[in-house]
Coordinates of C-alpha atoms in Angstrom, one line a residue:
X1 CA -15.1 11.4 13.7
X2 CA -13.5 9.7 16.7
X3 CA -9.2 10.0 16.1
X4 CA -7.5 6.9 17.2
X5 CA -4.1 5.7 17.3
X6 CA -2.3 2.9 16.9
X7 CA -0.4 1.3 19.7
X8 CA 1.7 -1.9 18.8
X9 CA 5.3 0.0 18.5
X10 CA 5.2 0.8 22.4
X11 CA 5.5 -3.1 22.7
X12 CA 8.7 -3.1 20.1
X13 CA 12.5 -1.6 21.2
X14 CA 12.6 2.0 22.3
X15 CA 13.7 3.1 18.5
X16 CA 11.1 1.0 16.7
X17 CA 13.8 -1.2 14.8
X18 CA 12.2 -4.2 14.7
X19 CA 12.8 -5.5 17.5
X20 CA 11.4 -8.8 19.5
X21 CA 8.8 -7.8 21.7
X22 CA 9.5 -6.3 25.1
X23 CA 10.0 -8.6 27.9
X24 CA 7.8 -6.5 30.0
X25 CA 4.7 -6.0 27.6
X26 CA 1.7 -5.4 30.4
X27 CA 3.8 -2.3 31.2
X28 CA 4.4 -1.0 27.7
X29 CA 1.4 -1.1 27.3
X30 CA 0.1 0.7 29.8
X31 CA 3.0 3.6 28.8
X32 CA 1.4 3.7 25.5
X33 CA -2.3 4.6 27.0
X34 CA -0.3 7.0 29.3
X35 CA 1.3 9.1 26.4
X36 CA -1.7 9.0 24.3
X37 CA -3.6 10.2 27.0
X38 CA -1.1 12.6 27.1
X39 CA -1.4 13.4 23.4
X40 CA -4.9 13.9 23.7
X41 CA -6.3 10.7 22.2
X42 CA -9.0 8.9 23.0
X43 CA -9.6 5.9 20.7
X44 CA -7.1 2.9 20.7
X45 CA -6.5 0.2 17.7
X46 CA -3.9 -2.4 18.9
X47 CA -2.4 -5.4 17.1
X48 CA -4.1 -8.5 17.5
X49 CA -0.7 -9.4 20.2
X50 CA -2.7 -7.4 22.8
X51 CA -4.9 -10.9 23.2
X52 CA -1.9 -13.1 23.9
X53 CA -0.5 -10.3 26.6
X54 CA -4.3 -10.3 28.6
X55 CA -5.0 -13.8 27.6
X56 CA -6.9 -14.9 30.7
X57 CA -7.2 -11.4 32.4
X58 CA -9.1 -9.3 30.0
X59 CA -10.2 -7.3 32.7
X60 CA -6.7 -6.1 33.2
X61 CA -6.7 -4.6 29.8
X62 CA -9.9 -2.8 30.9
X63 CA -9.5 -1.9 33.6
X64 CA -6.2 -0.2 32.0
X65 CA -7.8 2.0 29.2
X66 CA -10.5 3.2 31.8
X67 CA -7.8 4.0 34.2
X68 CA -6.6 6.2 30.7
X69 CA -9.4 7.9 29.6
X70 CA -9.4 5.4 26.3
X71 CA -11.4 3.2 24.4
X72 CA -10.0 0.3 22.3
X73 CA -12.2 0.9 18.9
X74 CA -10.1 -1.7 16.3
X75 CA -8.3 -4.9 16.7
X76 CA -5.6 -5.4 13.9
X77 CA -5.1 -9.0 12.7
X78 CA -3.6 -11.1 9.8
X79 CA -3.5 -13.5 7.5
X80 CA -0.7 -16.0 7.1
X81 CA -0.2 -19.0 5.2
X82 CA -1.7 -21.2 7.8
X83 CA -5.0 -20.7 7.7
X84 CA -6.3 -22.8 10.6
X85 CA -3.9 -20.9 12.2
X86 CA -5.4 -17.6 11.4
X87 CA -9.1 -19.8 12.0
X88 CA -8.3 -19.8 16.0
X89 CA -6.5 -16.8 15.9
X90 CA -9.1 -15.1 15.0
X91 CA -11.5 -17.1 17.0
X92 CA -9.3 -15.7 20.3
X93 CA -9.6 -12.1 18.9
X94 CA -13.4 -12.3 18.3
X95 CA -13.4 -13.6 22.2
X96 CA -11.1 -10.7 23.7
X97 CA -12.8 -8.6 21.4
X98 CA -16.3 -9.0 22.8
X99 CA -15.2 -8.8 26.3
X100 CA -13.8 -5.2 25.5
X101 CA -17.0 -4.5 23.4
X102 CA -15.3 -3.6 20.6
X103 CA -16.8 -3.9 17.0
X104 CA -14.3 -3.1 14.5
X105 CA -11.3 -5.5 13.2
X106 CA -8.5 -5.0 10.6
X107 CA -7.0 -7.6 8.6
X108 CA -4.2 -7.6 6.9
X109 CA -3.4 -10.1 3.4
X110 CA -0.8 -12.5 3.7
X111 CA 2.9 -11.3 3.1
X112 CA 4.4 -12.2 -0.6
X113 CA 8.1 -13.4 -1.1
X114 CA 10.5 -11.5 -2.9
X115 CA 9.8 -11.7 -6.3
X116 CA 6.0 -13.2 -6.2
X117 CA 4.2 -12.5 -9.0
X118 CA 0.5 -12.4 -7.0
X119 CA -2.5 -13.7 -9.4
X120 CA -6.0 -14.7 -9.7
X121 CA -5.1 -18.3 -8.0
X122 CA -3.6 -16.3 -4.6
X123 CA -6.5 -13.4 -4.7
X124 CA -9.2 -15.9 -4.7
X125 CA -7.5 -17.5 -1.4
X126 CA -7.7 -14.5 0.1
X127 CA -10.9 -13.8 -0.8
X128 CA -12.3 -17.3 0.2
X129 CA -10.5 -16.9 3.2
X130 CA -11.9 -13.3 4.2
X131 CA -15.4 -14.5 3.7
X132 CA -15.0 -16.9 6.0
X133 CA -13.1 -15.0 9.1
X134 CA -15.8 -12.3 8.2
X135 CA -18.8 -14.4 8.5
X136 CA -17.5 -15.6 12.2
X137 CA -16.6 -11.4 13.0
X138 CA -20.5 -10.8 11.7
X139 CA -21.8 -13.6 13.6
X140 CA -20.4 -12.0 16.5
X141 CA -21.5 -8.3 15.9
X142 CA -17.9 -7.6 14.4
X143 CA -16.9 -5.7 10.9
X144 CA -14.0 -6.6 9.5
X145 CA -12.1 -4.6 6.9
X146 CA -9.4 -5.8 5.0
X147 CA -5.9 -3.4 4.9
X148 CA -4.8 -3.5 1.4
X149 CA -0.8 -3.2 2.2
X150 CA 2.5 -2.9 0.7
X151 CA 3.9 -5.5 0.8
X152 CA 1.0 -8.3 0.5
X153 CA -1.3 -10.2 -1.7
X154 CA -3.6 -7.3 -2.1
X155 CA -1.6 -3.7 -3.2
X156 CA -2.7 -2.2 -6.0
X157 CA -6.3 -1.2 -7.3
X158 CA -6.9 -4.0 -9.4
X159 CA -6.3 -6.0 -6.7
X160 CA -8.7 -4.7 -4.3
X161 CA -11.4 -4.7 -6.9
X162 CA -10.9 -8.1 -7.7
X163 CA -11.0 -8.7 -3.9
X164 CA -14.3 -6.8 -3.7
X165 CA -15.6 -8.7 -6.6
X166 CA -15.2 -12.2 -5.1
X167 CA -16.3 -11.3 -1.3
X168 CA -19.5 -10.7 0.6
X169 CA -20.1 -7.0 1.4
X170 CA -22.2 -8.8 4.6
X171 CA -18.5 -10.6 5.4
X172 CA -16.1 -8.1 4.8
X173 CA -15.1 -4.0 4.0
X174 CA -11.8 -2.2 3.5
X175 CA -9.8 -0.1 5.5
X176 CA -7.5 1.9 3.6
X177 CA -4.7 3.9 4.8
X178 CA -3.0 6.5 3.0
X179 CA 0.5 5.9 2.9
X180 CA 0.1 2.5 2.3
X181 CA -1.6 4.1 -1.0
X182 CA 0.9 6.5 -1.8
X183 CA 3.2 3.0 -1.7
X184 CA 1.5 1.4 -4.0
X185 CA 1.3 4.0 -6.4
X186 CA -2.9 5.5 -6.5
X187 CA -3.7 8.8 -5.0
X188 CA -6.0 8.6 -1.3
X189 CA -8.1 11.4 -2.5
X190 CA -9.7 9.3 -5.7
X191 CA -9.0 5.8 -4.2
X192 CA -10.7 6.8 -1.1
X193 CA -13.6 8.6 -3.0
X194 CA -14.3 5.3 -5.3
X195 CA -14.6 2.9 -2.3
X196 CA -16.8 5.9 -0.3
X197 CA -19.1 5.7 -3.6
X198 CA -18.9 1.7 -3.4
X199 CA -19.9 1.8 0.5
X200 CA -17.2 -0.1 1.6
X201 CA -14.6 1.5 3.0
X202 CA -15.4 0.8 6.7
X203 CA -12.3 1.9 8.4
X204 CA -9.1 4.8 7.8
X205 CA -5.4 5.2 8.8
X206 CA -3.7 8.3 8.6
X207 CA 0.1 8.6 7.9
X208 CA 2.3 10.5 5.9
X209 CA 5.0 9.3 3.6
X210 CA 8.1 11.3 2.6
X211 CA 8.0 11.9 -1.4
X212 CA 11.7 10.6 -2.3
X213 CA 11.1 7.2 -4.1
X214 CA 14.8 6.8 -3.6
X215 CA 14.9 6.6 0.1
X216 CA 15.0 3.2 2.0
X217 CA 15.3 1.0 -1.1
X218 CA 15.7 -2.0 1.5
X219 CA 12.4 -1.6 2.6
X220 CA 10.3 1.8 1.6
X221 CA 7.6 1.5 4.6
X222 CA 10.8 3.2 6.3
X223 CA 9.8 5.9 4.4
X224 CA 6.7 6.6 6.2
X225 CA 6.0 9.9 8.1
X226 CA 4.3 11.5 11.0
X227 CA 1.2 13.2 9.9
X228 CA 2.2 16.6 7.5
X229 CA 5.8 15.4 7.4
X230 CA 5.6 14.2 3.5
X231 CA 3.7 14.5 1.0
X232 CA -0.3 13.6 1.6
X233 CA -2.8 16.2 1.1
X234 CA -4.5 15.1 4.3
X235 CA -6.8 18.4 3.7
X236 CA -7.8 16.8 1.0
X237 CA -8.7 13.2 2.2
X238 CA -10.8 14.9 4.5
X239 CA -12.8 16.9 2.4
X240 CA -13.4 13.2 0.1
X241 CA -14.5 11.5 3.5
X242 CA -16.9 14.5 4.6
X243 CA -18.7 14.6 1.3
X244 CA -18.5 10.5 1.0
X245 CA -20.3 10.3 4.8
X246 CA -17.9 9.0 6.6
X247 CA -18.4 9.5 10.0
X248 CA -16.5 6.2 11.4
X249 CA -12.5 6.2 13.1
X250 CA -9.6 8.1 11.9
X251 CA -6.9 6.0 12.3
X252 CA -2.9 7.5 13.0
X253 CA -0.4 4.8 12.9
X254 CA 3.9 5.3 12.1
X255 CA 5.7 2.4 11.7
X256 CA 9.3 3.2 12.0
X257 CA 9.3 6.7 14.8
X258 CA 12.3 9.7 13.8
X259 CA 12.5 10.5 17.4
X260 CA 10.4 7.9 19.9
X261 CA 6.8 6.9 20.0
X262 CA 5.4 10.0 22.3
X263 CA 7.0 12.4 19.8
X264 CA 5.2 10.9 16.7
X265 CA 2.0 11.0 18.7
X266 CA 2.2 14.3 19.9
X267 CA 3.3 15.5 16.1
X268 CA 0.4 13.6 14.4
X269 CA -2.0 14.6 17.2
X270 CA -1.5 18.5 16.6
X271 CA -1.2 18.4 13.0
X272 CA -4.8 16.8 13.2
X273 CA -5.8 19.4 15.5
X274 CA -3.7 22.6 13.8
X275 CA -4.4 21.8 10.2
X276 CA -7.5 19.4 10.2
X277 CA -9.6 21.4 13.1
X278 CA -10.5 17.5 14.3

């Protein structure tokens, strides 16, 4: 399996709070292939701003992660509630994507409002809307995988299977990610072993999350963790992807850092190697 990492918080404030985006992105960037070089990874998802910072120069961007060691394996995108918005959008990603020669993308459902009850009206969008962003990625040798996520129009099991049940498996997949899980209330190891048996979970993220329901009331993604700081039984994820077949990316990705970027790589990076033997 090839371990990747995710690399959007380099481009936020030193302390991950948030913050606009750096003023000087070209060279966070390239401090974020630097330190997971450092780390010892080798595989690269980014957010789908990475297009807009090498729009016209994609050649920069490669010549950066060769200059690292690193190759870019996922592009993470999204849905919002303009949807020829999120049409070109994605049409710009699918370019920048193919220059790189990467296959993979993420997508992430549209953000709810406080308070919004999702139903079958808001699903169906979604799903109309992934079929049709998937058939352009497929058209153009690209999988796309939707990121069921805390927070959006598709959280919870039900939700996901009524997702699958009005989508085209030739469109569209699912990454799931393990915190993100934990969020939401299901369990990795049987979530993760149901889609494995379904053949669609095309793509993985790996974080932890810290057990106290309590913490972070204002906004309980705070409360995720570098990898074997909470409470996932990574161990056991694995052991449900080897015997699933799963043989694709591992995904690590923290949000909010404790210390600073470098230090949540480094953290995650070991645990993988210490615990997992990846």
């Amino acid at each position: 399996m090839k371990i990747a990492y995710t690399a959007w918080t380099w481009l936020q404030d030193e302390y991950n709070a948030w913050a606009p985006m750096s003023d000087k992105p070209k060279r966070d960037f390239e401090a974020s292939l630097r330190d997971l070089h450092a780390c010892g990874y080798r595989y690269l998802e980014d957010f789908n701003i990475v297009a807009d910072i090498f729009d016209g120069c994609p050649e920069e961007f490669a010549a950066l992660t060769r200059k690292y060691e690193i190759e870019f394996v996922n592009l993470y995108h999204y849905l919002t509630a303009d949807f020829e918005y999120d049409r070109k959008k994605t049409e710009q990603c699918i370019a920048f994507m193919k220059a790189q020669g990467t296959t993979q993308m993420n997508l992430e459902p549209p953000r709810k409002a406080p308070g919004q009850v999702i139903g079958e009206k808001e699903l169906a969008e979604v799903a109309q809307h992934c079929d049709i962003l998937g058939g352009m990625c497929r058209d153009a040798g690209i999988s796309l995988a939707l990121h069921p996520h805390w927070g959006t129009y598709v959280e919870r099991e039900d939700q996901i299977d009524y997702f699958l049940a009005h989508t085209r498996r030739d469109c569209v997949g699912l990454c799931l990610d393990t915190a993100h899980t934990v969020l939401c209330g299901m369990d990795p190891e049987k979530l993760f072993a149901k889609y494995l048996a379904q053949g669609v979970l095309k793509y993985v993220h790996f974080k932890d999350i810290d057990p106290d329901e309590t913490a972070h009331p204002e906004y309980p993604p705070r409360r995720f963790r570098a990898l074997g700081q909470g409470t996932v039984n990574f161990p056991g994820v694995l052991r449900v992807l080897r015997a699933g077949g799963y043989d694709n990316v591992i995904c690590v990705e923290l949000d909010f850092n404790r210390v600073n970027n470098y230090e949540s790589a480094y953290t995650s990076r070991k645990y993988i190697y210490d615990v997992l033997g990846l």
